[in-house]
PDB file of C-alpha atoms in Angstrom:
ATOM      1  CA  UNK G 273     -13.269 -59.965-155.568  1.00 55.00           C
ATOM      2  CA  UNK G 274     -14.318 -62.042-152.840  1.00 49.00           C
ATOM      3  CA  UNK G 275     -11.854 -64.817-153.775  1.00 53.00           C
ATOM      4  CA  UNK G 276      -9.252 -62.118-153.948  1.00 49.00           C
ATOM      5  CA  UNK G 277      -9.863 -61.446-150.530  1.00 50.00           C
ATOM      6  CA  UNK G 278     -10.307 -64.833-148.754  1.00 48.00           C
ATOM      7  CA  UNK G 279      -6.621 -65.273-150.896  1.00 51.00           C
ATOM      8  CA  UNK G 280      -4.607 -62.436-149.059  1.00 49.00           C
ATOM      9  CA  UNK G 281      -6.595 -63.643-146.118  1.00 46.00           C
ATOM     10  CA  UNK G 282      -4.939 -66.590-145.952  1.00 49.00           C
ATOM     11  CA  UNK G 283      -1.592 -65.476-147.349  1.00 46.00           C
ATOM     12  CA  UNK G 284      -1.458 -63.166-144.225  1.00 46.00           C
ATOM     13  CA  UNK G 285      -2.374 -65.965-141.733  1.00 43.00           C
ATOM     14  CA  UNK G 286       0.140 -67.936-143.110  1.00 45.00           C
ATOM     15  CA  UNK G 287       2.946 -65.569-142.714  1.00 48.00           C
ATOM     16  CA  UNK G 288       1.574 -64.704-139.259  1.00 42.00           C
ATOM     17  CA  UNK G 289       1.845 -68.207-138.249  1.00 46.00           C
ATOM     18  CA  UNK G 290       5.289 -68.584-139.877  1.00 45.00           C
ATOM     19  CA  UNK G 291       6.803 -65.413-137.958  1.00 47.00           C
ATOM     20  CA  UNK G 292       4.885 -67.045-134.621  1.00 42.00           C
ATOM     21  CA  UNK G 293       7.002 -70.097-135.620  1.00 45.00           C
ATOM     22  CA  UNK G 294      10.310 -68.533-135.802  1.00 45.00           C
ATOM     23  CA  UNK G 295       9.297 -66.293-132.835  1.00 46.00           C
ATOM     24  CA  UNK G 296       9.206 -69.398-130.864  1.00 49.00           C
ATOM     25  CA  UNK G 297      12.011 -71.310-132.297  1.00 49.00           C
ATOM     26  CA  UNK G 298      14.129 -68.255-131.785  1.00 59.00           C
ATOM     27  CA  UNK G 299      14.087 -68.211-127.809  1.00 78.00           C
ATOM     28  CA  UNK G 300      17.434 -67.421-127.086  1.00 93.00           C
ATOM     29  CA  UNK G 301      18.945 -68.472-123.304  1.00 96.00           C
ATOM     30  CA  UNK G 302      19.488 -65.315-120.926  1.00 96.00           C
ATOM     31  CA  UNK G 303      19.134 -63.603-117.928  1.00 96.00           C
ATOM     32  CA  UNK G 304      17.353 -60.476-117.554  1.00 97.00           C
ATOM     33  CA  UNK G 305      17.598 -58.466-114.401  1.00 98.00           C
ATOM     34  CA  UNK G 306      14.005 -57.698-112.789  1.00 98.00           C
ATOM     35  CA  UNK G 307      15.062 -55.815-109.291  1.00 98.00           C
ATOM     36  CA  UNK G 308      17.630 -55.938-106.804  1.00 98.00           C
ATOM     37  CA  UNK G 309      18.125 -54.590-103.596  1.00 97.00           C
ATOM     38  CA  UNK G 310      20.322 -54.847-100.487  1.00 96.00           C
ATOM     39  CA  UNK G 311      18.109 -58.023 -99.633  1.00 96.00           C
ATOM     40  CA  UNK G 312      17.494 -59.730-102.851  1.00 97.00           C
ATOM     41  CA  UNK G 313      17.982 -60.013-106.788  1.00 98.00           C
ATOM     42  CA  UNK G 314      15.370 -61.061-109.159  1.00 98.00           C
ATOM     43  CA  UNK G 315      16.008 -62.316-112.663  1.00 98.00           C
ATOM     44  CA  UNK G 316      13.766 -64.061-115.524  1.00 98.00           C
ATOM     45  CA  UNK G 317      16.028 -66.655-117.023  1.00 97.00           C
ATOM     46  CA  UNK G 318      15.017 -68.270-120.369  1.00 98.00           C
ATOM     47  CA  UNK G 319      17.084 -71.815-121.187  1.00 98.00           C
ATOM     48  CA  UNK G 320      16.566 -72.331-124.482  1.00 97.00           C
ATOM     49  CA  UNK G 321      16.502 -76.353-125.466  1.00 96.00           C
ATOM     50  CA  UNK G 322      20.395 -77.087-126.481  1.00 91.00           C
ATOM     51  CA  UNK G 323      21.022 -73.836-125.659  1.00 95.00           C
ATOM     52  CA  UNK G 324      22.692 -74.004-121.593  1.00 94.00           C
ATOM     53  CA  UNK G 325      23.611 -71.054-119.307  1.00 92.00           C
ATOM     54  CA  UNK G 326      27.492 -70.470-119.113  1.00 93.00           C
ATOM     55  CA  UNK G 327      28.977 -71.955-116.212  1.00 95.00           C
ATOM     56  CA  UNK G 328      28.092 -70.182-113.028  1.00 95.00           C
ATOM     57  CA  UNK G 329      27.580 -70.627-109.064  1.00 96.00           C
ATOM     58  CA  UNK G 330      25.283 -69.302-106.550  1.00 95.00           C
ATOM     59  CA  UNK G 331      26.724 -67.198-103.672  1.00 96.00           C
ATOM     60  CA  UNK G 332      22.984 -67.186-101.781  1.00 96.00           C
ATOM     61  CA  UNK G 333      20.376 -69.317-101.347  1.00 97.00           C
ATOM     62  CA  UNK G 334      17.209 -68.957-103.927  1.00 97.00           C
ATOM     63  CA  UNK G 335      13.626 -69.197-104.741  1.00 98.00           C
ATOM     64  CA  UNK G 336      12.982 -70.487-108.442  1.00 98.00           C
ATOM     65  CA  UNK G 337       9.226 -70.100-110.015  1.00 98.00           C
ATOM     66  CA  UNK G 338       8.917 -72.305-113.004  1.00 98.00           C
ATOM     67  CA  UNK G 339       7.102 -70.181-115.433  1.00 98.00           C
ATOM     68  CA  UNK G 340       7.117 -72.665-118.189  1.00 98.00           C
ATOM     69  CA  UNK G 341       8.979 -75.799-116.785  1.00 98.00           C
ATOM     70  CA  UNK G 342      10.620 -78.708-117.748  1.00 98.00           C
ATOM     71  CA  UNK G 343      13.700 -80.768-117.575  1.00 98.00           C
ATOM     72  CA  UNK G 344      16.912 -79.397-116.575  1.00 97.00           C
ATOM     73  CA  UNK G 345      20.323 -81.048-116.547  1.00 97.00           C
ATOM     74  CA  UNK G 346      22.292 -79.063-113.891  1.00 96.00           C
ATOM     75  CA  UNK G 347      25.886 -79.985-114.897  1.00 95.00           C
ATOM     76  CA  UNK G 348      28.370 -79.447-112.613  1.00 95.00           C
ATOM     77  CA  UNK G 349      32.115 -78.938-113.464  1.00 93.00           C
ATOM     78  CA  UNK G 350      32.916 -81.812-111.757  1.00 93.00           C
ATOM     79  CA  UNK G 351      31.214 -83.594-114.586  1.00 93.00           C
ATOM     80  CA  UNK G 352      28.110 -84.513-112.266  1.00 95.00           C
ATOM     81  CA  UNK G 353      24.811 -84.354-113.411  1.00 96.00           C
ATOM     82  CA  UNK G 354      21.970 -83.663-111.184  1.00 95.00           C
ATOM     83  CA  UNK G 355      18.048 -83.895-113.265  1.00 97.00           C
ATOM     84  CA  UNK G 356      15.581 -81.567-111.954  1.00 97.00           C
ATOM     85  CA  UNK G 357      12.278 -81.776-113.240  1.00 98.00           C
ATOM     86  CA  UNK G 358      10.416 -78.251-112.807  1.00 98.00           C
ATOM     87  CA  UNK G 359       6.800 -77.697-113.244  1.00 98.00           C
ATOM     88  CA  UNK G 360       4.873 -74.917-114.837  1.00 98.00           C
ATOM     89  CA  UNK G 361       3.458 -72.535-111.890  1.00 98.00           C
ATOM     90  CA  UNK G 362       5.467 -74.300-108.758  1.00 98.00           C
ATOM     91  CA  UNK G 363       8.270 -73.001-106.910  1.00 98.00           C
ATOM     92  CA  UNK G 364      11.493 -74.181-105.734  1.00 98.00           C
ATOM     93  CA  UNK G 365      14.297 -74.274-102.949  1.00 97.00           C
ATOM     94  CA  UNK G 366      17.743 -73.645-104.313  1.00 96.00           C
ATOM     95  CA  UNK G 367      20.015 -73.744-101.552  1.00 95.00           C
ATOM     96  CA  UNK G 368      23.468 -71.586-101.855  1.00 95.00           C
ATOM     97  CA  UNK G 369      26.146 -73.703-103.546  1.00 92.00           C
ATOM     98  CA  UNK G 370      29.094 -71.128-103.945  1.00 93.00           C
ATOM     99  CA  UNK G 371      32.034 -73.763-103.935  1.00 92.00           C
ATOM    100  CA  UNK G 372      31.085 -76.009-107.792  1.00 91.00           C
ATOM    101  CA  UNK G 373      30.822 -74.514-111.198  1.00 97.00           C
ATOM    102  CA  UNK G 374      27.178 -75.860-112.898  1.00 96.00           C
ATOM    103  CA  UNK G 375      25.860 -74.967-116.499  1.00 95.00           C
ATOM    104  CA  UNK G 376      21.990 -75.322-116.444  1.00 96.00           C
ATOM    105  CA  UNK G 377      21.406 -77.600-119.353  1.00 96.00           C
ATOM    106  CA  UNK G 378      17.702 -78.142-121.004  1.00 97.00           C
ATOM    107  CA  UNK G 379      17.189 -80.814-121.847  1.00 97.00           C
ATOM    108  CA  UNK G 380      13.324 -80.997-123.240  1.00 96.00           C
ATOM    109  CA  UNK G 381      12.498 -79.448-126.794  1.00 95.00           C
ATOM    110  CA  UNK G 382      10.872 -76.474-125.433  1.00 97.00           C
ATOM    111  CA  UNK G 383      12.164 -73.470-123.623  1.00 98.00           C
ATOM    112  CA  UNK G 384      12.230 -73.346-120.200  1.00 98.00           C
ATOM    113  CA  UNK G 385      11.817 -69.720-118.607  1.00 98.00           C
ATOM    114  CA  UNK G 386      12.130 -69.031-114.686  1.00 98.00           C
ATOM    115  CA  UNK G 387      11.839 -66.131-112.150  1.00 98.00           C
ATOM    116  CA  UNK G 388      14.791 -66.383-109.704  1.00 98.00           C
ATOM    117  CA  UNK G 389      14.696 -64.768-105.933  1.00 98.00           C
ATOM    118  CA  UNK G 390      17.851 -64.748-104.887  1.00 98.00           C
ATOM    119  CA  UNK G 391      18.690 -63.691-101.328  1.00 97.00           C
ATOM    120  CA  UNK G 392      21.448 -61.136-100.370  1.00 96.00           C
ATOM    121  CA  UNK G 393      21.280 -61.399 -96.379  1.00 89.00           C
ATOM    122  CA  UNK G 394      20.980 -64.342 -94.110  1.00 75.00           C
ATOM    123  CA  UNK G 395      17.474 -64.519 -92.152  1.00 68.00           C
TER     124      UNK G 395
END
């Protein structure tokens, strides 16, 4: 009985671990709207590895908290490649750039997942 149990035991950790697997492997690149206002817009952005942002600009200057970094390929249209290396927990200043295309490329092996502040007004 015991041996029974210690069995399914591990049979359940197992698939746990494989669905934690997937889980993981399955990150999918987005944007999901946090808040927004007549003074800013928030998103969480997830850049899955191989996986890049369409091409897009930015209107407004920004705030970007890395909250799992990594390396990111910011490909402009242009064909111009600019590396940014962003680490876990630090923030960054994104200026506006509203005149060149860019797709956000990752290019580590592990998602990369931001919180973007973007600013509506100038100061």
């Amino acid at each position: 009985m015991l041996k029974t149990i210690a069995i399914g035991a591990g049979i359940a950790l197992a698939g746990f671990g494989a669905g934690l697997a997937y889980a993981q492997a399955a990150a999918t690149t987005g944007r999901t709207p946090q808040f927004a206002n007549a003074e800013v817009k928030v998103w969480r952005s997830v850049i899955a590895a191989g996986n890049p942002l369409p091409l897009h600009r930015h209107d407004h200057p920004r705030v970007l908290i890395a909250l799992k970094g990594g390396t990111m390929n910011i490909l402009e249209e242009t064909g111009q490649a600019n590396i940014q290396k962003w680490e876990t927990g630090k923030a960054y200043w994104l200026p506006a750039n509203p005149k060149t295309l860019h797709q956000d490329v990752n290019v580590g092996g592990e998602p990369i997942e931001v919180m973007v502040v973007e600013l509506q007004t100038a100061w």
